[in-house]
Amino acid sequence: MTKNPAAGVLDRNGLSALVEVLIARGRTVIGPTVRDGAIVLAEITSADDLPFGWGTQVEAGRYRLVPRTDGAVFAHTAGPQSWKTFLHPPRERLWSAERAQDGTLAVTGDDSGQPSYAFLGVRPCDLRAITIQDRVLAGGRYPDQGYRERRTGAFLVAAECTEPGATCFCVSMGGGPAADSGFDLALTEVLDGAGHRFLVRSGSEAGQEILADLPHRPADAATRDAARVAVDEARDRMGRAMPPVDLRTLMGESLEADRWDDVAARCLTCGNCTMVCPTCFCTTTEEVTDLTGDHAERWQRWDSCFDVDFSHLHGGPVRASSRSRYRQWLTHKLSTWYEQFGSSGCVGCGRCVTWCPVGIDITEEARALHDERAGRLRHEQRKETEQ
């Protein structure tokens, strides 16, 4: 075994050793596993928990788990969860308060400690999503301390994408199936005549240390080439694409578009898209008490801009219609996110398309808005010409 190599090749035993080494170092390993008819993210204690031999078929509003004959482990598309479930949990206690018999209050922050996570199988789109949430929740003047603690200690093992789904569009959002940065280790699964193996690259000193403890062999040219070809081919097989236009300008000039009425007629305002989105971060707080009234807790929980009460002020909600709430979500995701955080809020993972119960497709809506805007501009030009 070469000392601290930059790249190597793991077999199935090497993948098992990776999980074992991470656990031995005190990590809580989270990875994809099969549960309830889907591939979900959960704690794993062995590589045997990973979804070997399972893939997925996805479309707008449709997700199906399907068996594979090649034994691939990372040949599935994004499931209903993203890694924000662990870094930015759906519910988190912020503090608790006790009232003593003399009426004094004692407030205690939640100091239960944060787990030391190792995420195994992070797709490149989700690596970008984590980077975006880092800017939102760990940066700025008022960082989320819980997020910052969980994120600072997290070890990320990326899995480059070689099997894009029908709802994937990461390339058109400036990303791609290759993992370029933001990881400690990156795996590329290779299945060919030479066997089932994983090209592994280190992206940090912590990654090099873990790799040094794994049974592996030096990366050979054939495996490197096969991995590169698999990722390049995936780049050319994206199931969807955003229209090749300036989305910021498009959204800004489409606030009164008729298309919003069309999508509002289909949208259930259920908020599924925000729940599965790896970058949506909105929360609210709620207080709960016990029956005595002497114990109270404040909890932070996910919220959604599709909730009619999300924009409630004295006098009523600012965005009372489904048209206004869908428009708020889409324009923020594709346009005004830049003004707040310097990037798009969409990474092209396709979850919002797959898990929308009525199959609303964000790329289709953007294209329809583009077509409507183009038609409006042509009409205005004709009017000017006629004058």
JSON list of C-alpha atoms in Angstrom, two decimals, residues 89-301:
[
{"chain": "A", "resi": 89, "resn": "PRO", "atom": "CA", "xyz": [-32.29, 19.01, 10.28]},
{"chain": "A", "resi": 90, "resn": "PRO", "atom": "CA", "xyz": [-36.08, 19.34, 9.84]},
{"chain": "A", "resi": 91, "resn": "ARG", "atom": "CA", "xyz": [-36.51, 19.93, 13.61]},
{"chain": "A", "resi": 92, "resn": "GLU", "atom": "CA", "xyz": [-33.92, 21.16, 16.07]},
{"chain": "A", "resi": 93, "resn": "ARG", "atom": "CA", "xyz": [-34.36, 22.22, 19.69]},
{"chain": "A", "resi": 94, "resn": "LEU", "atom": "CA", "xyz": [-32.82, 25.61, 20.33]},
{"chain": "A", "resi": 95, "resn": "TRP", "atom": "CA", "xyz": [-33.35, 25.94, 24.08]},
{"chain": "A", "resi": 96, "resn": "SER", "atom": "CA", "xyz": [-35.48, 24.85, 27.00]},
{"chain": "A", "resi": 97, "resn": "ALA", "atom": "CA", "xyz": [-36.71, 26.78, 30.03]},
{"chain": "A", "resi": 98, "resn": "GLU", "atom": "CA", "xyz": [-37.70, 25.69, 33.53]},
{"chain": "A", "resi": 99, "resn": "ARG", "atom": "CA", "xyz": [-39.76, 27.72, 35.98]},
{"chain": "A", "resi": 100, "resn": "ALA", "atom": "CA", "xyz": [-38.89, 27.15, 39.61]},
{"chain": "A", "resi": 101, "resn": "GLN", "atom": "CA", "xyz": [-41.36, 27.28, 42.50]},
{"chain": "A", "resi": 102, "resn": "ASP", "atom": "CA", "xyz": [-40.34, 30.86, 43.27]},
{"chain": "A", "resi": 103, "resn": "GLY", "atom": "CA", "xyz": [-41.22, 31.85, 39.71]},
{"chain": "A", "resi": 104, "resn": "THR", "atom": "CA", "xyz": [-37.68, 32.34, 38.42]},
{"chain": "A", "resi": 105, "resn": "LEU", "atom": "CA", "xyz": [-36.79, 31.03, 34.99]},
{"chain": "A", "resi": 106, "resn": "ALA", "atom": "CA", "xyz": [-33.70, 29.08, 33.98]},
{"chain": "A", "resi": 107, "resn": "VAL", "atom": "CA", "xyz": [-33.03, 28.95, 30.24]},
{"chain": "A", "resi": 108, "resn": "THR", "atom": "CA", "xyz": [-30.68, 26.28, 28.93]},
{"chain": "A", "resi": 109, "resn": "GLY", "atom": "CA", "xyz": [-29.33, 26.11, 25.41]},
{"chain": "A", "resi": 110, "resn": "ASP", "atom": "CA", "xyz": [-29.34, 22.78, 23.62]},
{"chain": "A", "resi": 111, "resn": "ASP", "atom": "CA", "xyz": [-25.82, 21.49, 24.18]},
{"chain": "A", "resi": 112, "resn": "SER", "atom": "CA", "xyz": [-26.40, 17.83, 23.44]},
{"chain": "A", "resi": 113, "resn": "GLY", "atom": "CA", "xyz": [-23.42, 17.90, 21.09]},
{"chain": "A", "resi": 114, "resn": "GLN", "atom": "CA", "xyz": [-23.27, 17.42, 17.35]},
{"chain": "A", "resi": 115, "resn": "PRO", "atom": "CA", "xyz": [-22.40, 14.12, 15.65]},
{"chain": "A", "resi": 116, "resn": "SER", "atom": "CA", "xyz": [-19.20, 13.75, 13.67]},
{"chain": "A", "resi": 117, "resn": "TYR", "atom": "CA", "xyz": [-20.67, 12.86, 10.30]},
{"chain": "A", "resi": 118, "resn": "ALA", "atom": "CA", "xyz": [-19.14, 11.07, 7.34]},
{"chain": "A", "resi": 119, "resn": "PHE", "atom": "CA", "xyz": [-21.31, 11.33, 4.23]},
{"chain": "A", "resi": 120, "resn": "LEU", "atom": "CA", "xyz": [-20.73, 8.51, 1.76]},
{"chain": "A", "resi": 121, "resn": "GLY", "atom": "CA", "xyz": [-21.97, 8.86, -1.81]},
{"chain": "A", "resi": 122, "resn": "VAL", "atom": "CA", "xyz": [-22.46, 12.62, -2.13]},
{"chain": "A", "resi": 123, "resn": "ARG", "atom": "CA", "xyz": [-23.33, 13.50, -5.73]},
{"chain": "A", "resi": 124, "resn": "PRO", "atom": "CA", "xyz": [-21.57, 16.48, -7.36]},
{"chain": "A", "resi": 125, "resn": "CYS", "atom": "CA", "xyz": [-24.85, 18.39, -7.49]},
{"chain": "A", "resi": 126, "resn": "ASP", "atom": "CA", "xyz": [-25.20, 17.88, -3.75]},
{"chain": "A", "resi": 127, "resn": "LEU", "atom": "CA", "xyz": [-21.61, 18.97, -3.18]},
{"chain": "A", "resi": 128, "resn": "ARG", "atom": "CA", "xyz": [-22.57, 22.26, -4.83]},
{"chain": "A", "resi": 129, "resn": "ALA", "atom": "CA", "xyz": [-25.72, 22.41, -2.73]},
{"chain": "A", "resi": 130, "resn": "ILE", "atom": "CA", "xyz": [-23.71, 22.00, 0.47]},
{"chain": "A", "resi": 131, "resn": "THR", "atom": "CA", "xyz": [-21.41, 24.81, -0.68]},
{"chain": "A", "resi": 132, "resn": "ILE", "atom": "CA", "xyz": [-24.45, 27.02, -1.25]},
{"chain": "A", "resi": 133, "resn": "GLN", "atom": "CA", "xyz": [-25.88, 26.23, 2.17]},
{"chain": "A", "resi": 134, "resn": "ASP", "atom": "CA", "xyz": [-22.48, 26.97, 3.69]},
{"chain": "A", "resi": 135, "resn": "ARG", "atom": "CA", "xyz": [-22.79, 30.54, 2.40]},
{"chain": "A", "resi": 136, "resn": "VAL", "atom": "CA", "xyz": [-26.38, 30.84, 3.61]},
{"chain": "A", "resi": 137, "resn": "LEU", "atom": "CA", "xyz": [-26.17, 29.19, 7.02]},
{"chain": "A", "resi": 138, "resn": "ALA", "atom": "CA", "xyz": [-22.51, 29.25, 8.03]},
{"chain": "A", "resi": 139, "resn": "GLY", "atom": "CA", "xyz": [-21.50, 32.60, 6.57]},
{"chain": "A", "resi": 140, "resn": "GLY", "atom": "CA", "xyz": [-22.62, 36.16, 7.13]},
{"chain": "A", "resi": 141, "resn": "ARG", "atom": "CA", "xyz": [-23.08, 38.07, 10.36]},
{"chain": "A", "resi": 142, "resn": "TYR", "atom": "CA", "xyz": [-25.55, 35.65, 11.94]},
{"chain": "A", "resi": 143, "resn": "PRO", "atom": "CA", "xyz": [-24.48, 32.07, 11.26]},
{"chain": "A", "resi": 144, "resn": "ASP", "atom": "CA", "xyz": [-26.53, 29.08, 12.33]},
{"chain": "A", "resi": 145, "resn": "GLN", "atom": "CA", "xyz": [-24.29, 27.66, 15.05]},
{"chain": "A", "resi": 146, "resn": "GLY", "atom": "CA", "xyz": [-25.77, 24.18, 14.89]},
{"chain": "A", "resi": 147, "resn": "TYR", "atom": "CA", "xyz": [-25.23, 24.00, 11.15]},
{"chain": "A", "resi": 148, "resn": "ARG", "atom": "CA", "xyz": [-21.72, 25.37, 11.45]},
{"chain": "A", "resi": 149, "resn": "GLU", "atom": "CA", "xyz": [-20.74, 22.75, 14.04]},
{"chain": "A", "resi": 150, "resn": "ARG", "atom": "CA", "xyz": [-22.18, 19.85, 12.05]},
{"chain": "A", "resi": 151, "resn": "ARG", "atom": "CA", "xyz": [-20.67, 21.10, 8.81]},
{"chain": "A", "resi": 152, "resn": "THR", "atom": "CA", "xyz": [-17.21, 21.83, 10.20]},
{"chain": "A", "resi": 153, "resn": "GLY", "atom": "CA", "xyz": [-16.78, 18.26, 11.38]},
{"chain": "A", "resi": 154, "resn": "ALA", "atom": "CA", "xyz": [-18.31, 16.53, 8.35]},
{"chain": "A", "resi": 155, "resn": "PHE", "atom": "CA", "xyz": [-16.20, 14.24, 6.13]},
{"chain": "A", "resi": 156, "resn": "LEU", "atom": "CA", "xyz": [-17.49, 14.11, 2.54]},
{"chain": "A", "resi": 157, "resn": "VAL", "atom": "CA", "xyz": [-17.03, 11.13, 0.24]},
{"chain": "A", "resi": 158, "resn": "ALA", "atom": "CA", "xyz": [-18.31, 12.10, -3.20]},
{"chain": "A", "resi": 159, "resn": "ALA", "atom": "CA", "xyz": [-19.62, 9.65, -5.78]},
{"chain": "A", "resi": 160, "resn": "GLU", "atom": "CA", "xyz": [-19.25, 10.95, -9.32]},
{"chain": "A", "resi": 161, "resn": "CYS", "atom": "CA", "xyz": [-22.34, 10.49, -11.43]},
{"chain": "A", "resi": 162, "resn": "THR", "atom": "CA", "xyz": [-22.22, 7.94, -14.24]},
{"chain": "A", "resi": 163, "resn": "GLU", "atom": "CA", "xyz": [-25.99, 7.29, -14.50]},
{"chain": "A", "resi": 164, "resn": "PRO", "atom": "CA", "xyz": [-27.92, 10.57, -14.78]},
{"chain": "A", "resi": 165, "resn": "GLY", "atom": "CA", "xyz": [-31.68, 10.34, -14.46]},
{"chain": "A", "resi": 166, "resn": "ALA", "atom": "CA", "xyz": [-34.42, 11.67, -16.69]},
{"chain": "A", "resi": 167, "resn": "THR", "atom": "CA", "xyz": [-34.96, 14.63, -14.37]},
{"chain": "A", "resi": 168, "resn": "CYS", "atom": "CA", "xyz": [-31.28, 15.62, -13.98]},
{"chain": "A", "resi": 169, "resn": "PHE", "atom": "CA", "xyz": [-30.12, 18.94, -15.44]},
{"chain": "A", "resi": 170, "resn": "CYS", "atom": "CA", "xyz": [-26.97, 19.82, -13.49]},
{"chain": "A", "resi": 171, "resn": "VAL", "atom": "CA", "xyz": [-24.90, 20.57, -16.61]},
{"chain": "A", "resi": 172, "resn": "SER", "atom": "CA", "xyz": [-27.23, 23.36, -17.69]},
{"chain": "A", "resi": 173, "resn": "MET", "atom": "CA", "xyz": [-26.92, 24.89, -14.22]},
{"chain": "A", "resi": 174, "resn": "GLY", "atom": "CA", "xyz": [-23.15, 25.20, -14.55]},
{"chain": "A", "resi": 175, "resn": "GLY", "atom": "CA", "xyz": [-22.31, 21.97, -12.74]},
{"chain": "A", "resi": 176, "resn": "GLY", "atom": "CA", "xyz": [-21.82, 18.48, -13.98]},
{"chain": "A", "resi": 177, "resn": "PRO", "atom": "CA", "xyz": [-21.46, 14.84, -13.07]},
{"chain": "A", "resi": 178, "resn": "ALA", "atom": "CA", "xyz": [-17.78, 15.26, -12.10]},
{"chain": "A", "resi": 179, "resn": "ALA", "atom": "CA", "xyz": [-16.67, 16.12, -8.58]},
{"chain": "A", "resi": 180, "resn": "ASP", "atom": "CA", "xyz": [-14.13, 18.93, -8.88]},
{"chain": "A", "resi": 181, "resn": "SER", "atom": "CA", "xyz": [-13.91, 20.29, -5.33]},
{"chain": "A", "resi": 182, "resn": "GLY", "atom": "CA", "xyz": [-15.54, 20.29, -1.93]},
{"chain": "A", "resi": 183, "resn": "PHE", "atom": "CA", "xyz": [-14.85, 16.65, -1.06]},
{"chain": "A", "resi": 184, "resn": "ASP", "atom": "CA", "xyz": [-12.41, 14.77, 1.14]},
{"chain": "A", "resi": 185, "resn": "LEU", "atom": "CA", "xyz": [-12.53, 11.66, -1.04]},
{"chain": "A", "resi": 186, "resn": "ALA", "atom": "CA", "xyz": [-14.13, 11.15, -4.45]},
{"chain": "A", "resi": 187, "resn": "LEU", "atom": "CA", "xyz": [-15.18, 7.79, -5.85]},
{"chain": "A", "resi": 188, "resn": "THR", "atom": "CA", "xyz": [-15.87, 6.92, -9.47]},
{"chain": "A", "resi": 189, "resn": "GLU", "atom": "CA", "xyz": [-17.49, 3.55, -9.96]},
{"chain": "A", "resi": 190, "resn": "VAL", "atom": "CA", "xyz": [-16.15, 1.48, -12.86]},
{"chain": "A", "resi": 191, "resn": "LEU", "atom": "CA", "xyz": [-17.71, -1.74, -14.16]},
{"chain": "A", "resi": 192, "resn": "ASP", "atom": "CA", "xyz": [-16.11, -3.35, -17.20]},
{"chain": "A", "resi": 193, "resn": "GLY", "atom": "CA", "xyz": [-14.29, -6.48, -18.28]},
{"chain": "A", "resi": 194, "resn": "ALA", "atom": "CA", "xyz": [-11.58, -5.79, -15.73]},
{"chain": "A", "resi": 195, "resn": "GLY", "atom": "CA", "xyz": [-14.06, -6.01, -12.87]},
{"chain": "A", "resi": 196, "resn": "HIS", "atom": "CA", "xyz": [-16.03, -3.88, -10.42]},
{"chain": "A", "resi": 197, "resn": "ARG", "atom": "CA", "xyz": [-13.88, -1.23, -8.79]},
{"chain": "A", "resi": 198, "resn": "PHE", "atom": "CA", "xyz": [-13.73, 2.38, -7.65]},
{"chain": "A", "resi": 199, "resn": "LEU", "atom": "CA", "xyz": [-11.25, 5.04, -8.64]},
{"chain": "A", "resi": 200, "resn": "VAL", "atom": "CA", "xyz": [-10.66, 7.04, -5.46]},
{"chain": "A", "resi": 201, "resn": "ARG", "atom": "CA", "xyz": [-9.12, 10.53, -5.28]},
{"chain": "A", "resi": 202, "resn": "SER", "atom": "CA", "xyz": [-8.29, 12.55, -2.20]},
{"chain": "A", "resi": 203, "resn": "GLY", "atom": "CA", "xyz": [-9.36, 16.16, -2.01]},
{"chain": "A", "resi": 204, "resn": "SER", "atom": "CA", "xyz": [-8.01, 17.10, 1.40]},
{"chain": "A", "resi": 205, "resn": "GLU", "atom": "CA", "xyz": [-5.38, 16.14, 3.93]},
{"chain": "A", "resi": 206, "resn": "ALA", "atom": "CA", "xyz": [-8.07, 14.34, 5.93]},
{"chain": "A", "resi": 207, "resn": "GLY", "atom": "CA", "xyz": [-8.96, 12.40, 2.81]},
{"chain": "A", "resi": 208, "resn": "GLN", "atom": "CA", "xyz": [-5.35, 11.41, 2.20]},
{"chain": "A", "resi": 209, "resn": "GLU", "atom": "CA", "xyz": [-5.09, 10.14, 5.77]},
{"chain": "A", "resi": 210, "resn": "ILE", "atom": "CA", "xyz": [-8.15, 7.94, 5.37]},
{"chain": "A", "resi": 211, "resn": "LEU", "atom": "CA", "xyz": [-7.00, 6.68, 1.99]},
{"chain": "A", "resi": 212, "resn": "ALA", "atom": "CA", "xyz": [-3.67, 5.69, 3.48]},
{"chain": "A", "resi": 213, "resn": "ASP", "atom": "CA", "xyz": [-5.51, 3.36, 5.87]},
{"chain": "A", "resi": 214, "resn": "LEU", "atom": "CA", "xyz": [-7.44, 1.57, 3.12]},
{"chain": "A", "resi": 215, "resn": "PRO", "atom": "CA", "xyz": [-6.43, -1.53, 1.19]},
{"chain": "A", "resi": 216, "resn": "HIS", "atom": "CA", "xyz": [-5.99, -0.26, -2.34]},
{"chain": "A", "resi": 217, "resn": "ARG", "atom": "CA", "xyz": [-3.69, -0.32, -5.31]},
{"chain": "A", "resi": 218, "resn": "PRO", "atom": "CA", "xyz": [-2.25, 2.59, -7.29]},
{"chain": "A", "resi": 219, "resn": "ALA", "atom": "CA", "xyz": [-4.55, 4.08, -9.87]},
{"chain": "A", "resi": 220, "resn": "ASP", "atom": "CA", "xyz": [-3.76, 2.55, -13.27]},
{"chain": "A", "resi": 221, "resn": "ALA", "atom": "CA", "xyz": [-4.26, 4.26, -16.60]},
{"chain": "A", "resi": 222, "resn": "ALA", "atom": "CA", "xyz": [-7.04, 1.89, -17.70]},
{"chain": "A", "resi": 223, "resn": "THR", "atom": "CA", "xyz": [-9.15, 2.62, -14.62]},
{"chain": "A", "resi": 224, "resn": "ARG", "atom": "CA", "xyz": [-8.52, 6.35, -14.88]},
{"chain": "A", "resi": 225, "resn": "ASP", "atom": "CA", "xyz": [-9.57, 6.34, -18.54]},
{"chain": "A", "resi": 226, "resn": "ALA", "atom": "CA", "xyz": [-12.66, 4.22, -17.89]},
{"chain": "A", "resi": 227, "resn": "ALA", "atom": "CA", "xyz": [-13.73, 6.53, -15.07]},
{"chain": "A", "resi": 228, "resn": "ARG", "atom": "CA", "xyz": [-13.22, 9.65, -17.17]},
{"chain": "A", "resi": 229, "resn": "VAL", "atom": "CA", "xyz": [-15.19, 8.19, -20.09]},
{"chain": "A", "resi": 230, "resn": "ALA", "atom": "CA", "xyz": [-18.08, 7.15, -17.82]},
{"chain": "A", "resi": 231, "resn": "VAL", "atom": "CA", "xyz": [-18.36, 10.65, -16.37]},
{"chain": "A", "resi": 232, "resn": "ASP", "atom": "CA", "xyz": [-18.01, 12.35, -19.77]},
{"chain": "A", "resi": 233, "resn": "GLU", "atom": "CA", "xyz": [-20.75, 10.17, -21.22]},
{"chain": "A", "resi": 234, "resn": "ALA", "atom": "CA", "xyz": [-22.99, 11.01, -18.28]},
{"chain": "A", "resi": 235, "resn": "ARG", "atom": "CA", "xyz": [-22.49, 14.70, -19.04]},
{"chain": "A", "resi": 236, "resn": "ASP", "atom": "CA", "xyz": [-23.95, 14.09, -22.50]},
{"chain": "A", "resi": 237, "resn": "ARG", "atom": "CA", "xyz": [-26.95, 12.12, -21.20]},
{"chain": "A", "resi": 238, "resn": "MET", "atom": "CA", "xyz": [-28.68, 14.66, -18.98]},
{"chain": "A", "resi": 239, "resn": "GLY", "atom": "CA", "xyz": [-32.40, 14.04, -19.01]},
{"chain": "A", "resi": 240, "resn": "ARG", "atom": "CA", "xyz": [-33.33, 17.72, -18.98]},
{"chain": "A", "resi": 241, "resn": "ALA", "atom": "CA", "xyz": [-31.82, 21.17, -19.47]},
{"chain": "A", "resi": 242, "resn": "MET", "atom": "CA", "xyz": [-32.61, 24.73, -18.56]},
{"chain": "A", "resi": 243, "resn": "PRO", "atom": "CA", "xyz": [-33.06, 27.05, -21.53]},
{"chain": "A", "resi": 244, "resn": "PRO", "atom": "CA", "xyz": [-29.66, 28.56, -22.48]},
{"chain": "A", "resi": 245, "resn": "VAL", "atom": "CA", "xyz": [-30.61, 32.10, -21.48]},
{"chain": "A", "resi": 246, "resn": "ASP", "atom": "CA", "xyz": [-29.81, 34.53, -18.68]},
{"chain": "A", "resi": 247, "resn": "LEU", "atom": "CA", "xyz": [-32.24, 33.20, -16.08]},
{"chain": "A", "resi": 248, "resn": "ARG", "atom": "CA", "xyz": [-31.81, 36.24, -13.86]},
{"chain": "A", "resi": 249, "resn": "THR", "atom": "CA", "xyz": [-32.96, 38.56, -16.60]},
{"chain": "A", "resi": 250, "resn": "LEU", "atom": "CA", "xyz": [-35.71, 36.16, -17.67]},
{"chain": "A", "resi": 251, "resn": "MET", "atom": "CA", "xyz": [-37.22, 35.98, -14.19]},
{"chain": "A", "resi": 252, "resn": "GLY", "atom": "CA", "xyz": [-36.95, 39.72, -13.66]},
{"chain": "A", "resi": 253, "resn": "GLU", "atom": "CA", "xyz": [-38.79, 40.44, -16.90]},
{"chain": "A", "resi": 254, "resn": "SER", "atom": "CA", "xyz": [-41.48, 37.79, -16.41]},
{"chain": "A", "resi": 255, "resn": "LEU", "atom": "CA", "xyz": [-43.13, 38.89, -13.17]},
{"chain": "A", "resi": 256, "resn": "GLU", "atom": "CA", "xyz": [-46.43, 39.55, -14.93]},
{"chain": "A", "resi": 257, "resn": "ALA", "atom": "CA", "xyz": [-46.27, 36.60, -17.34]},
{"chain": "A", "resi": 258, "resn": "ASP", "atom": "CA", "xyz": [-49.44, 34.68, -18.10]},
{"chain": "A", "resi": 259, "resn": "ARG", "atom": "CA", "xyz": [-47.55, 31.42, -17.50]},
{"chain": "A", "resi": 260, "resn": "TRP", "atom": "CA", "xyz": [-47.80, 31.93, -13.74]},
{"chain": "A", "resi": 261, "resn": "ASP", "atom": "CA", "xyz": [-51.56, 31.40, -14.02]},
{"chain": "A", "resi": 262, "resn": "ASP", "atom": "CA", "xyz": [-51.00, 28.17, -15.92]},
{"chain": "A", "resi": 263, "resn": "VAL", "atom": "CA", "xyz": [-48.65, 26.70, -13.33]},
{"chain": "A", "resi": 264, "resn": "ALA", "atom": "CA", "xyz": [-50.82, 27.98, -10.47]},
{"chain": "A", "resi": 265, "resn": "ALA", "atom": "CA", "xyz": [-53.74, 25.99, -11.86]},
{"chain": "A", "resi": 266, "resn": "ARG", "atom": "CA", "xyz": [-51.67, 22.82, -11.46]},
{"chain": "A", "resi": 267, "resn": "CYS", "atom": "CA", "xyz": [-49.65, 23.56, -8.32]},
{"chain": "A", "resi": 268, "resn": "LEU", "atom": "CA", "xyz": [-51.01, 22.14, -5.06]},
{"chain": "A", "resi": 269, "resn": "THR", "atom": "CA", "xyz": [-48.78, 24.48, -2.98]},
{"chain": "A", "resi": 270, "resn": "CYS", "atom": "CA", "xyz": [-47.86, 21.37, -0.98]},
{"chain": "A", "resi": 271, "resn": "GLY", "atom": "CA", "xyz": [-44.25, 22.48, -0.57]},
{"chain": "A", "resi": 272, "resn": "ASN", "atom": "CA", "xyz": [-42.77, 19.13, -1.67]},
{"chain": "A", "resi": 273, "resn": "CYS", "atom": "CA", "xyz": [-40.31, 20.95, -3.92]},
{"chain": "A", "resi": 274, "resn": "THR", "atom": "CA", "xyz": [-38.93, 22.99, -1.04]},
{"chain": "A", "resi": 275, "resn": "MET", "atom": "CA", "xyz": [-38.71, 19.97, 1.28]},
{"chain": "A", "resi": 276, "resn": "VAL", "atom": "CA", "xyz": [-36.67, 17.86, -1.16]},
{"chain": "A", "resi": 277, "resn": "CYS", "atom": "CA", "xyz": [-34.59, 20.77, -2.49]},
{"chain": "A", "resi": 278, "resn": "PRO", "atom": "CA", "xyz": [-30.99, 20.52, -1.23]},
{"chain": "A", "resi": 279, "resn": "THR", "atom": "CA", "xyz": [-30.61, 24.31, -0.95]},
{"chain": "A", "resi": 280, "resn": "CYS", "atom": "CA", "xyz": [-33.95, 25.56, 0.42]},
{"chain": "A", "resi": 281, "resn": "PHE", "atom": "CA", "xyz": [-33.26, 26.70, 3.96]},
{"chain": "A", "resi": 282, "resn": "CYS", "atom": "CA", "xyz": [-36.31, 28.54, 5.30]},
{"chain": "A", "resi": 283, "resn": "THR", "atom": "CA", "xyz": [-37.30, 27.85, 8.90]},
{"chain": "A", "resi": 284, "resn": "THR", "atom": "CA", "xyz": [-39.73, 29.01, 11.53]},
{"chain": "A", "resi": 285, "resn": "THR", "atom": "CA", "xyz": [-39.73, 28.60, 15.30]},
{"chain": "A", "resi": 286, "resn": "GLU", "atom": "CA", "xyz": [-42.36, 27.23, 17.63]},
{"chain": "A", "resi": 287, "resn": "GLU", "atom": "CA", "xyz": [-42.66, 27.04, 21.41]},
{"chain": "A", "resi": 288, "resn": "VAL", "atom": "CA", "xyz": [-44.10, 24.06, 23.24]},
{"chain": "A", "resi": 289, "resn": "THR", "atom": "CA", "xyz": [-44.86, 23.60, 26.93]},
{"chain": "A", "resi": 290, "resn": "ASP", "atom": "CA", "xyz": [-45.74, 20.67, 29.13]},
{"chain": "A", "resi": 291, "resn": "LEU", "atom": "CA", "xyz": [-49.07, 20.36, 30.94]},
{"chain": "A", "resi": 292, "resn": "THR", "atom": "CA", "xyz": [-47.75, 22.05, 34.07]},
{"chain": "A", "resi": 293, "resn": "GLY", "atom": "CA", "xyz": [-46.61, 25.13, 32.22]},
{"chain": "A", "resi": 294, "resn": "ASP", "atom": "CA", "xyz": [-43.32, 24.99, 34.06]},
{"chain": "A", "resi": 295, "resn": "HIS", "atom": "CA", "xyz": [-41.29, 23.57, 31.18]},
{"chain": "A", "resi": 296, "resn": "ALA", "atom": "CA", "xyz": [-41.04, 25.16, 27.74]},
{"chain": "A", "resi": 297, "resn": "GLU", "atom": "CA", "xyz": [-38.94, 24.51, 24.66]},
{"chain": "A", "resi": 298, "resn": "ARG", "atom": "CA", "xyz": [-38.21, 26.43, 21.50]},
{"chain": "A", "resi": 299, "resn": "TRP", "atom": "CA", "xyz": [-37.79, 24.38, 18.33]},
{"chain": "A", "resi": 300, "resn": "GLN", "atom": "CA", "xyz": [-36.62, 25.41, 14.90]},
{"chain": "A", "resi": 301, "resn": "ARG", "atom": "CA", "xyz": [-38.29, 23.56, 12.04]}
]
